[in-house]
PDB file of N, CA and C in Angstrom:
ATOM      1  N   UNK A   1      31.354  15.507  43.764  1.00 57.00           N
ATOM      2  CA  UNK A   1      30.354  15.353  42.714  1.00 57.00           C
ATOM      3  C   UNK A   1      30.633  16.327  41.562  1.00 57.00           C
ATOM      4  N   UNK A   2      30.928  17.587  41.899  1.00 60.00           N
ATOM      5  CA  UNK A   2      31.157  18.591  40.858  1.00 60.00           C
ATOM      6  C   UNK A   2      32.386  18.262  40.028  1.00 60.00           C
ATOM      7  N   UNK A   3      33.450  17.807  40.679  1.00 70.00           N
ATOM      8  CA  UNK A   3      34.657  17.456  39.928  1.00 70.00           C
ATOM      9  C   UNK A   3      34.422  16.229  39.051  1.00 70.00           C
ATOM     10  N   UNK A   4      33.590  15.305  39.504  1.00 69.00           N
ATOM     11  CA  UNK A   4      33.261  14.128  38.692  1.00 69.00           C
ATOM     12  C   UNK A   4      32.471  14.536  37.460  1.00 69.00           C
ATOM     13  N   UNK A   5      31.545  15.470  37.619  1.00 70.00           N
ATOM     14  CA  UNK A   5      30.770  15.952  36.469  1.00 70.00           C
ATOM     15  C   UNK A   5      31.682  16.684  35.488  1.00 70.00           C
ATOM     16  N   UNK A   6      32.617  17.475  35.996  1.00 71.00           N
ATOM     17  CA  UNK A   6      33.557  18.182  35.115  1.00 71.00           C
ATOM     18  C   UNK A   6      34.409  17.188  34.344  1.00 71.00           C
ATOM     19  N   UNK A   7      34.856  16.132  35.007  1.00 70.00           N
ATOM     20  CA  UNK A   7      35.634  15.098  34.329  1.00 70.00           C
ATOM     21  C   UNK A   7      34.794  14.408  33.257  1.00 70.00           C
ATOM     22  N   UNK A   8      33.525  14.161  33.574  1.00 68.00           N
ATOM     23  CA  UNK A   8      32.645  13.513  32.593  1.00 68.00           C
ATOM     24  C   UNK A   8      32.477  14.397  31.366  1.00 68.00           C
ATOM     25  N   UNK A   9      32.255  15.703  31.565  1.00 69.00           N
ATOM     26  CA  UNK A   9      32.078  16.609  30.430  1.00 69.00           C
ATOM     27  C   UNK A   9      33.338  16.687  29.572  1.00 69.00           C
ATOM     28  N   UNK A  10      34.503  16.602  30.202  1.00 69.00           N
ATOM     29  CA  UNK A  10      35.751  16.549  29.424  1.00 69.00           C
ATOM     30  C   UNK A  10      35.851  15.220  28.692  1.00 69.00           C
ATOM     31  N   UNK A  11      35.453  14.164  29.363  1.00 65.00           N
ATOM     32  CA  UNK A  11      35.490  12.805  28.800  1.00 65.00           C
ATOM     33  C   UNK A  11      34.652  12.704  27.538  1.00 65.00           C
ATOM     34  N   UNK A  12      33.479  13.315  27.541  1.00 67.00           N
ATOM     35  CA  UNK A  12      32.578  13.222  26.386  1.00 67.00           C
ATOM     36  C   UNK A  12      32.711  14.413  25.447  1.00 67.00           C
ATOM     37  N   UNK A  13      33.692  15.262  25.679  1.00 72.00           N
ATOM     38  CA  UNK A  13      33.916  16.436  24.826  1.00 72.00           C
ATOM     39  C   UNK A  13      32.644  17.283  24.726  1.00 72.00           C
ATOM     40  N   UNK A  14      32.168  17.722  25.883  1.00 73.00           N
ATOM     41  CA  UNK A  14      30.947  18.520  25.922  1.00 73.00           C
ATOM     42  C   UNK A  14      31.064  19.788  25.084  1.00 73.00           C
ATOM     43  N   UNK A  15      32.278  20.307  24.954  1.00 76.00           N
ATOM     44  CA  UNK A  15      32.467  21.504  24.135  1.00 76.00           C
ATOM     45  C   UNK A  15      32.069  21.241  22.684  1.00 76.00           C
ATOM     46  N   UNK A  16      32.219  20.012  22.228  1.00 77.00           N
ATOM     47  CA  UNK A  16      31.797  19.671  20.868  1.00 77.00           C
ATOM     48  C   UNK A  16      30.275  19.695  20.747  1.00 77.00           C
ATOM     49  N   UNK A  17      29.596  19.350  21.830  1.00 79.00           N
ATOM     50  CA  UNK A  17      28.127  19.427  21.834  1.00 79.00           C
ATOM     51  C   UNK A  17      27.695  20.877  21.709  1.00 79.00           C
ATOM     52  N   UNK A  18      28.346  21.764  22.435  1.00 82.00           N
ATOM     53  CA  UNK A  18      28.026  23.196  22.358  1.00 82.00           C
ATOM     54  C   UNK A  18      28.284  23.706  20.937  1.00 82.00           C
ATOM     55  N   UNK A  19      29.368  23.251  20.328  1.00 85.00           N
ATOM     56  CA  UNK A  19      29.686  23.642  18.954  1.00 85.00           C
ATOM     57  C   UNK A  19      28.604  23.165  17.984  1.00 85.00           C
ATOM     58  N   UNK A  20      27.996  22.019  18.240  1.00 83.00           N
ATOM     59  CA  UNK A  20      26.986  21.456  17.339  1.00 83.00           C
ATOM     60  C   UNK A  20      25.603  22.094  17.500  1.00 83.00           C
ATOM     61  N   UNK A  21      25.379  22.836  18.578  1.00 86.00           N
ATOM     62  CA  UNK A  21      24.051  23.419  18.834  1.00 86.00           C
ATOM     63  C   UNK A  21      23.535  24.319  17.711  1.00 86.00           C
ATOM     64  N   UNK A  22      24.343  25.208  17.138  1.00 89.00           N
ATOM     65  CA  UNK A  22      23.809  26.042  16.060  1.00 89.00           C
ATOM     66  C   UNK A  22      23.288  25.232  14.862  1.00 89.00           C
ATOM     67  N   UNK A  23      23.934  24.106  14.590  1.00 90.00           N
ATOM     68  CA  UNK A  23      23.476  23.263  13.490  1.00 90.00           C
ATOM     69  C   UNK A  23      22.126  22.627  13.816  1.00 90.00           C
ATOM     70  N   UNK A  24      21.954  22.213  15.063  1.00 88.00           N
ATOM     71  CA  UNK A  24      20.677  21.650  15.488  1.00 88.00           C
ATOM     72  C   UNK A  24      19.572  22.713  15.426  1.00 88.00           C
ATOM     73  N   UNK A  25      19.890  23.922  15.857  1.00 90.00           N
ATOM     74  CA  UNK A  25      18.900  25.004  15.823  1.00 90.00           C
ATOM     75  C   UNK A  25      18.560  25.402  14.391  1.00 90.00           C
ATOM     76  N   UNK A  26      19.548  25.410  13.517  1.00 93.00           N
ATOM     77  CA  UNK A  26      19.282  25.723  12.109  1.00 93.00           C
ATOM     78  C   UNK A  26      18.390  24.657  11.490  1.00 93.00           C
ATOM     79  N   UNK A  27      18.677  23.392  11.760  1.00 92.00           N
ATOM     80  CA  UNK A  27      17.851  22.303  11.237  1.00 92.00           C
ATOM     81  C   UNK A  27      16.430  22.395  11.788  1.00 92.00           C
ATOM     82  N   UNK A  28      16.290  22.752  13.054  1.00 92.00           N
ATOM     83  CA  UNK A  28      14.977  22.908  13.672  1.00 92.00           C
ATOM     84  C   UNK A  28      14.179  24.008  12.974  1.00 92.00           C
ATOM     85  N   UNK A  29      14.833  25.129  12.711  1.00 94.00           N
ATOM     86  CA  UNK A  29      14.164  26.264  12.074  1.00 94.00           C
ATOM     87  C   UNK A  29      13.713  25.905  10.654  1.00 94.00           C
ATOM     88  N   UNK A  30      14.563  25.207   9.927  1.00 95.00           N
ATOM     89  CA  UNK A  30      14.203  24.790   8.565  1.00 95.00           C
ATOM     90  C   UNK A  30      13.045  23.793   8.608  1.00 95.00           C
ATOM     91  N   UNK A  31      13.123  22.811   9.510  1.00 93.00           N
ATOM     92  CA  UNK A  31      12.078  21.795   9.600  1.00 93.00           C
ATOM     93  C   UNK A  31      10.737  22.386  10.008  1.00 93.00           C
ATOM     94  N   UNK A  32      10.762  23.386  10.887  1.00 93.00           N
ATOM     95  CA  UNK A  32       9.514  24.010  11.361  1.00 93.00           C
ATOM     96  C   UNK A  32       9.037  25.114  10.417  1.00 93.00           C
ATOM     97  N   UNK A  33       9.871  25.425   9.413  1.00 94.00           N
ATOM     98  CA  UNK A  33       9.576  26.523   8.479  1.00 94.00           C
ATOM     99  C   UNK A  33       9.362  27.836   9.231  1.00 94.00           C
ATOM    100  N   UNK A  34      10.246  28.084  10.165  1.00 93.00           N
ATOM    101  CA  UNK A  34      10.175  29.293  10.978  1.00 93.00           C
ATOM    102  C   UNK A  34      10.434  28.965  12.438  1.00 93.00           C
ATOM    103  N   UNK A  35      10.051  29.877  13.289  1.00 93.00           N
ATOM    104  CA  UNK A  35      10.270  29.702  14.728  1.00 93.00           C
ATOM    105  C   UNK A  35       9.188  28.792  15.304  1.00 93.00           C
ATOM    106  N   UNK A  36       9.571  27.664  15.930  1.00 93.00           N
ATOM    107  CA  UNK A  36       8.581  26.717  16.436  1.00 93.00           C
ATOM    108  C   UNK A  36       8.035  27.041  17.826  1.00 93.00           C
ATOM    109  N   UNK A  37       8.591  28.030  18.496  1.00 93.00           N
ATOM    110  CA  UNK A  37       8.152  28.369  19.849  1.00 93.00           C
ATOM    111  C   UNK A  37       9.185  27.931  20.876  1.00 93.00           C
ATOM    112  N   UNK A  38       9.193  28.621  22.017  1.00 93.00           N
ATOM    113  CA  UNK A  38      10.211  28.374  23.037  1.00 93.00           C
ATOM    114  C   UNK A  38      10.149  26.969  23.624  1.00 93.00           C
ATOM    115  N   UNK A  39       8.963  26.448  23.829  1.00 92.00           N
ATOM    116  CA  UNK A  39       8.832  25.109  24.415  1.00 92.00           C
ATOM    117  C   UNK A  39       9.502  24.076  23.517  1.00 92.00           C
ATOM    118  N   UNK A  40       9.229  24.138  22.231  1.00 91.00           N
ATOM    119  CA  UNK A  40       9.830  23.205  21.278  1.00 91.00           C
ATOM    120  C   UNK A  40      11.341  23.398  21.213  1.00 91.00           C
ATOM    121  N   UNK A  41      11.782  24.640  21.223  1.00 91.00           N
ATOM    122  CA  UNK A  41      13.220  24.920  21.189  1.00 91.00           C
ATOM    123  C   UNK A  41      13.909  24.303  22.400  1.00 91.00           C
ATOM    124  N   UNK A  42      13.350  24.495  23.580  1.00 89.00           N
ATOM    125  CA  UNK A  42      13.952  23.945  24.796  1.00 89.00           C
ATOM    126  C   UNK A  42      13.953  22.422  24.788  1.00 89.00           C
ATOM    127  N   UNK A  43      12.879  21.817  24.302  1.00 89.00           N
ATOM    128  CA  UNK A  43      12.832  20.351  24.212  1.00 89.00           C
ATOM    129  C   UNK A  43      13.884  19.826  23.237  1.00 89.00           C
ATOM    130  N   UNK A  44      14.028  20.491  22.103  1.00 89.00           N
ATOM    131  CA  UNK A  44      15.021  20.069  21.114  1.00 89.00           C
ATOM    132  C   UNK A  44      16.434  20.245  21.665  1.00 89.00           C
ATOM    133  N   UNK A  45      16.692  21.361  22.332  1.00 87.00           N
ATOM    134  CA  UNK A  45      18.012  21.573  22.927  1.00 87.00           C
ATOM    135  C   UNK A  45      18.325  20.514  23.985  1.00 87.00           C
ATOM    136  N   UNK A  46      17.352  20.247  24.852  1.00 86.00           N
ATOM    137  CA  UNK A  46      17.559  19.235  25.898  1.00 86.00           C
ATOM    138  C   UNK A  46      17.788  17.859  25.278  1.00 86.00           C
ATOM    139  N   UNK A  47      16.991  17.518  24.276  1.00 87.00           N
ATOM    140  CA  UNK A  47      17.149  16.215  23.622  1.00 87.00           C
ATOM    141  C   UNK A  47      18.500  16.109  22.935  1.00 87.00           C
ATOM    142  N   UNK A  48      18.893  17.165  22.263  1.00 86.00           N
ATOM    143  CA  UNK A  48      20.155  17.144  21.525  1.00 86.00           C
ATOM    144  C   UNK A  48      21.342  17.020  22.478  1.00 86.00           C
ATOM    145  N   UNK A  49      21.359  17.822  23.520  1.00 83.00           N
ATOM    146  CA  UNK A  49      22.469  17.788  24.474  1.00 83.00           C
ATOM    147  C   UNK A  49      22.523  16.448  25.200  1.00 83.00           C
ATOM    148  N   UNK A  50      21.388  15.978  25.684  1.00 82.00           N
ATOM    149  CA  UNK A  50      21.368  14.709  26.432  1.00 82.00           C
ATOM    150  C   UNK A  50      21.726  13.527  25.539  1.00 82.00           C
ATOM    151  N   UNK A  51      21.149  13.476  24.337  1.00 84.00           N
ATOM    152  CA  UNK A  51      21.420  12.350  23.442  1.00 84.00           C
ATOM    153  C   UNK A  51      22.879  12.327  23.002  1.00 84.00           C
ATOM    154  N   UNK A  52      23.413  13.464  22.622  1.00 84.00           N
ATOM    155  CA  UNK A  52      24.796  13.492  22.146  1.00 84.00           C
ATOM    156  C   UNK A  52      25.775  13.199  23.278  1.00 84.00           C
ATOM    157  N   UNK A  53      25.525  13.742  24.457  1.00 79.00           N
ATOM    158  CA  UNK A  53      26.412  13.503  25.591  1.00 79.00           C
ATOM    159  C   UNK A  53      26.379  12.029  25.986  1.00 79.00           C
ATOM    160  N   UNK A  54      25.195  11.435  26.017  1.00 81.00           N
ATOM    161  CA  UNK A  54      25.084  10.009  26.351  1.00 81.00           C
ATOM    162  C   UNK A  54      25.769   9.148  25.291  1.00 81.00           C
ATOM    163  N   UNK A  55      25.571   9.492  24.021  1.00 81.00           N
ATOM    164  CA  UNK A  55      26.189   8.720  22.943  1.00 81.00           C
ATOM    165  C   UNK A  55      27.713   8.822  22.982  1.00 81.00           C
ATOM    166  N   UNK A  56      28.236  10.015  23.242  1.00 80.00           N
ATOM    167  CA  UNK A  56      29.688  10.174  23.331  1.00 80.00           C
ATOM    168  C   UNK A  56      30.247   9.421  24.533  1.00 80.00           C
ATOM    169  N   UNK A  57      29.540   9.444  25.641  1.00 77.00           N
ATOM    170  CA  UNK A  57      29.974   8.686  26.813  1.00 77.00           C
ATOM    171  C   UNK A  57      30.015   7.200  26.519  1.00 77.00           C
ATOM    172  N   UNK A  58      28.968   6.699  25.885  1.00 81.00           N
ATOM    173  CA  UNK A  58      28.915   5.290  25.508  1.00 81.00           C
ATOM    174  C   UNK A  58      30.058   4.949  24.554  1.00 81.00           C
ATOM    175  N   UNK A  59      30.270   5.808  23.561  1.00 80.00           N
ATOM    176  CA  UNK A  59      31.326   5.575  22.581  1.00 80.00           C
ATOM    177  C   UNK A  59      32.707   5.546  23.237  1.00 80.00           C
ATOM    178  N   UNK A  60      32.954   6.477  24.151  1.00 76.00           N
ATOM    179  CA  UNK A  60      34.263   6.520  24.811  1.00 76.00           C
ATOM    180  C   UNK A  60      34.480   5.279  25.682  1.00 76.00           C
ATOM    181  N   UNK A  61      33.420   4.817  26.348  1.00 79.00           N
ATOM    182  CA  UNK A  61      33.540   3.627  27.186  1.00 79.00           C
ATOM    183  C   UNK A  61      33.773   2.391  26.323  1.00 79.00           C
ATOM    184  N   UNK A  62      33.032   2.269  25.233  1.00 82.00           N
ATOM    185  CA  UNK A  62      33.187   1.119  24.346  1.00 82.00           C
ATOM    186  C   UNK A  62      34.570   1.108  23.697  1.00 82.00           C
ATOM    187  N   UNK A  63      35.062   2.278  23.313  1.00 80.00           N
ATOM    188  CA  UNK A  63      36.350   2.369  22.613  1.00 80.00           C
ATOM    189  C   UNK A  63      37.562   2.362  23.534  1.00 80.00           C
ATOM    190  N   UNK A  64      37.381   2.328  24.841  1.00 75.00           N
ATOM    191  CA  UNK A  64      38.515   2.468  25.749  1.00 75.00           C
ATOM    192  C   UNK A  64      39.565   1.383  25.547  1.00 75.00           C
ATOM    193  N   UNK A  65      39.157   0.172  25.199  1.00 79.00           N
ATOM    194  CA  UNK A  65      40.129  -0.903  24.985  1.00 79.00           C
ATOM    195  C   UNK A  65      40.955  -0.641  23.721  1.00 79.00           C
ATOM    196  N   UNK A  66      40.297  -0.124  22.676  1.00 79.00           N
ATOM    197  CA  UNK A  66      41.005   0.198  21.435  1.00 79.00           C
ATOM    198  C   UNK A  66      41.917   1.413  21.630  1.00 79.00           C
ATOM    199  N   UNK A  67      41.417   2.419  22.337  1.00 73.00           N
ATOM    200  CA  UNK A  67      42.227   3.615  22.596  1.00 73.00           C
ATOM    201  C   UNK A  67      43.474   3.269  23.406  1.00 73.00           C
ATOM    202  N   UNK A  68      43.353   2.330  24.327  1.00 73.00           N
ATOM    203  CA  UNK A  68      44.493   1.938  25.150  1.00 73.00           C
ATOM    204  C   UNK A  68      45.581   1.272  24.307  1.00 73.00           C
ATOM    205  N   UNK A  69      45.195   0.640  23.199  1.00 79.00           N
ATOM    206  CA  UNK A  69      46.164  -0.034  22.321  1.00 79.00           C
ATOM    207  C   UNK A  69      46.667   0.874  21.205  1.00 79.00           C
ATOM    208  N   UNK A  70      46.060   2.051  21.063  1.00 79.00           N
ATOM    209  CA  UNK A  70      46.429   2.983  20.002  1.00 79.00           C
ATOM    210  C   UNK A  70      47.387   4.022  20.588  1.00 79.00           C
ATOM    211  N   UNK A  71      48.649   3.964  20.232  1.00 78.00           N
ATOM    212  CA  UNK A  71      49.631   4.873  20.844  1.00 78.00           C
ATOM    213  C   UNK A  71      49.303   6.350  20.638  1.00 78.00           C
ATOM    214  N   UNK A  72      48.820   6.721  19.465  1.00 81.00           N
ATOM    215  CA  UNK A  72      48.501   8.128  19.199  1.00 81.00           C
ATOM    216  C   UNK A  72      47.345   8.603  20.079  1.00 81.00           C
ATOM    217  N   UNK A  73      46.297   7.796  20.169  1.00 72.00           N
ATOM    218  CA  UNK A  73      45.152   8.160  21.016  1.00 72.00           C
ATOM    219  C   UNK A  73      45.571   8.222  22.475  1.00 72.00           C
ATOM    220  N   UNK A  74      46.386   7.276  22.888  1.00 70.00           N
ATOM    221  CA  UNK A  74      46.846   7.245  24.270  1.00 70.00           C
ATOM    222  C   UNK A  74      47.697   8.471  24.591  1.00 70.00           C
ATOM    223  N   UNK A  75      48.595   8.863  23.679  1.00 76.00           N
ATOM    224  CA  UNK A  75      49.417  10.065  23.889  1.00 76.00           C
ATOM    225  C   UNK A  75      48.538  11.314  24.003  1.00 76.00           C
ATOM    226  N   UNK A  76      47.543  11.422  23.128  1.00 72.00           N
ATOM    227  CA  UNK A  76      46.652  12.582  23.136  1.00 72.00           C
ATOM    228  C   UNK A  76      45.868  12.654  24.440  1.00 72.00           C
ATOM    229  N   UNK A  77      45.368  11.508  24.888  1.00 67.00           N
ATOM    230  CA  UNK A  77      44.589  11.461  26.130  1.00 67.00           C
ATOM    231  C   UNK A  77      45.471  11.823  27.320  1.00 67.00           C
ATOM    232  N   UNK A  78      46.666  11.246  27.392  1.00 70.00           N
ATOM    233  CA  UNK A  78      47.570  11.511  28.510  1.00 70.00           C
ATOM    234  C   UNK A  78      48.052  12.956  28.483  1.00 70.00           C
ATOM    235  N   UNK A  79      48.321  13.489  27.280  1.00 72.00           N
ATOM    236  CA  UNK A  79      48.772  14.885  27.159  1.00 72.00           C
ATOM    237  C   UNK A  79      47.723  15.856  27.688  1.00 72.00           C
ATOM    238  N   UNK A  80      46.460  15.510  27.532  1.00 65.00           N
ATOM    239  CA  UNK A  80      45.381  16.362  28.028  1.00 65.00           C
ATOM    240  C   UNK A  80      45.108  16.136  29.509  1.00 65.00           C
ATOM    241  N   UNK A  81      45.808  15.191  30.110  1.00 67.00           N
ATOM    242  CA  UNK A  81      45.642  14.943  31.545  1.00 67.00           C
ATOM    243  C   UNK A  81      44.379  14.176  31.883  1.00 67.00           C
ATOM    244  N   UNK A  82      43.814  13.495  30.903  1.00 64.00           N
ATOM    245  CA  UNK A  82      42.571  12.757  31.131  1.00 64.00           C
ATOM    246  C   UNK A  82      42.906  11.364  31.633  1.00 64.00           C
ATOM    247  N   UNK A  83      42.232  10.956  32.673  1.00 63.00           N
ATOM    248  CA  UNK A  83      42.404   9.609  33.201  1.00 63.00           C
ATOM    249  C   UNK A  83      41.348   8.725  32.532  1.00 63.00           C
ATOM    250  N   UNK A  84      41.788   7.645  31.913  1.00 58.00           N
ATOM    251  CA  UNK A  84      40.867   6.755  31.212  1.00 58.00           C
ATOM    252  C   UNK A  84      40.305   5.766  32.218  1.00 58.00           C
ATOM    253  N   UNK A  85      39.011   5.901  32.501  1.00 63.00           N
ATOM    254  CA  UNK A  85      38.344   4.975  33.407  1.00 63.00           C
ATOM    255  C   UNK A  85      36.837   5.101  33.199  1.00 63.00           C
ATOM    256  N   UNK A  86      36.125   4.094  33.657  1.00 64.00           N
ATOM    257  CA  UNK A  86      34.663   4.140  33.589  1.00 64.00           C
ATOM    258  C   UNK A  86      34.187   4.988  34.759  1.00 64.00           C
ATOM    259  N   UNK A  87      33.269   5.884  34.514  1.00 65.00           N
ATOM    260  CA  UNK A  87      32.797   6.774  35.565  1.00 65.00           C
ATOM    261  C   UNK A  87      31.931   6.026  36.565  1.00 65.00           C
ATOM    262  N   UNK A  88      31.941   6.504  37.793  1.00 73.00           N
ATOM    263  CA  UNK A  88      31.116   5.865  38.819  1.00 73.00           C
ATOM    264  C   UNK A  88      29.640   5.901  38.424  1.00 73.00           C
ATOM    265  N   UNK A  89      28.966   4.842  38.757  1.00 75.00           N
ATOM    266  CA  UNK A  89      27.549   4.725  38.416  1.00 75.00           C
ATOM    267  C   UNK A  89      26.738   5.864  39.011  1.00 75.00           C
ATOM    268  N   UNK A  90      27.078   6.320  40.210  1.00 78.00           N
ATOM    269  CA  UNK A  90      26.289   7.385  40.839  1.00 78.00           C
ATOM    270  C   UNK A  90      26.342   8.678  40.029  1.00 78.00           C
ATOM    271  N   UNK A  91      27.476   8.981  39.399  1.00 75.00           N
ATOM    272  CA  UNK A  91      27.574  10.192  38.576  1.00 75.00           C
ATOM    273  C   UNK A  91      26.656  10.073  37.373  1.00 75.00           C
ATOM    274  N   UNK A  92      26.712   8.940  36.694  1.00 75.00           N
ATOM    275  CA  UNK A  92      25.883   8.740  35.509  1.00 75.00           C
ATOM    276  C   UNK A  92      24.400   8.738  35.891  1.00 75.00           C
ATOM    277  N   UNK A  93      24.060   8.097  37.008  1.00 80.00           N
ATOM    278  CA  UNK A  93      22.663   8.071  37.454  1.00 80.00           C
ATOM    279  C   UNK A  93      22.162   9.473  37.802  1.00 80.00           C
ATOM    280  N   UNK A  94      22.995  10.283  38.451  1.00 81.00           N
ATOM    281  CA  UNK A  94      22.587  11.646  38.811  1.00 81.00           C
ATOM    282  C   UNK A  94      22.418  12.505  37.562  1.00 81.00           C
ATOM    283  N   UNK A  95      23.285  12.321  36.576  1.00 77.00           N
ATOM    284  CA  UNK A  95      23.147  13.082  35.331  1.00 77.00           C
ATOM    285  C   UNK A  95      21.876  12.653  34.598  1.00 77.00           C
ATOM    286  N   UNK A  96      21.591  11.373  34.597  1.00 78.00           N
ATOM    287  CA  UNK A  96      20.365  10.876  33.967  1.00 78.00           C
ATOM    288  C   UNK A  96      19.142  11.430  34.690  1.00 78.00           C
ATOM    289  N   UNK A  97      19.171  11.413  36.008  1.00 83.00           N
ATOM    290  CA  UNK A  97      18.040  11.934  36.788  1.00 83.00           C
ATOM    291  C   UNK A  97      17.847  13.424  36.527  1.00 83.00           C
ATOM    292  N   UNK A  98      18.933  14.163  36.410  1.00 83.00           N
ATOM    293  CA  UNK A  98      18.836  15.598  36.114  1.00 83.00           C
ATOM    294  C   UNK A  98      18.230  15.824  34.733  1.00 83.00           C
ATOM    295  N   UNK A  99      18.631  15.014  33.768  1.00 80.00           N
ATOM    296  CA  UNK A  99      18.069  15.132  32.421  1.00 80.00           C
ATOM    297  C   UNK A  99      16.585  14.798  32.429  1.00 80.00           C
ATOM    298  N   UNK A 100      16.204  13.762  33.158  1.00 83.00           N
ATOM    299  CA  UNK A 100      14.792  13.391  33.268  1.00 83.00           C
ATOM    300  C   UNK A 100      13.980  14.519  33.920  1.00 83.00           C
ATOM    301  N   UNK A 101      14.532  15.107  34.976  1.00 83.00           N
ATOM    302  CA  UNK A 101      13.855  16.205  35.677  1.00 83.00           C
ATOM    303  C   UNK A 101      13.668  17.396  34.760  1.00 83.00           C
ATOM    304  N   UNK A 102      14.718  17.711  33.995  1.00 79.00           N
ATOM    305  CA  UNK A 102      14.627  18.804  33.041  1.00 79.00           C
ATOM    306  C   UNK A 102      13.559  18.522  31.992  1.00 79.00           C
ATOM    307  N   UNK A 103      13.558  17.319  31.480  1.00 76.00           N
ATOM    308  CA  UNK A 103      12.588  16.935  30.463  1.00 76.00           C
ATOM    309  C   UNK A 103      11.163  17.039  30.999  1.00 76.00           C
ATOM    310  N   UNK A 104      10.927  16.510  32.202  1.00 81.00           N
ATOM    311  CA  UNK A 104       9.587  16.550  32.802  1.00 81.00           C
ATOM    312  C   UNK A 104       9.142  17.990  33.057  1.00 81.00           C
ATOM    313  N   UNK A 105      10.086  18.850  33.390  1.00 78.00           N
ATOM    314  CA  UNK A 105       9.758  20.254  33.634  1.00 78.00           C
ATOM    315  C   UNK A 105       9.382  20.994  32.349  1.00 78.00           C
ATOM    316  N   UNK A 106       9.868  20.488  31.220  1.00 74.00           N
ATOM    317  CA  UNK A 106       9.585  21.152  29.947  1.00 74.00           C
ATOM    318  C   UNK A 106       8.294  20.680  29.310  1.00 74.00           C
ATOM    319  N   UNK A 107       7.838  19.514  29.719  1.00 69.00           N
ATOM    320  CA  UNK A 107       6.605  18.953  29.098  1.00 69.00           C
ATOM    321  C   UNK A 107       5.368  19.616  29.645  1.00 69.00           C
TER     322      UNK A 107
END
């Protein structure tokens, strides 16, 4: 399970989500005209991470046929040691359930 989650995070470029967090926090601060409180911050962080990770996963799955025909994309993927495949449903369901649990705990 842990190795499948690690593969998924590499698949969706989770590091790019971490890179985008300061921009989300800056936008939050501007929109709230100051500090909105820890509860709001945690909800925004959870929403941002979950939404972006899900969107990147969807995008990678949808684009897999195009990436397979694109020699440059294929070379880059193979050079990074990434195996192009659709992730098992149980991994995606467990990640969704974890996100739901986190969300319910923050409300």
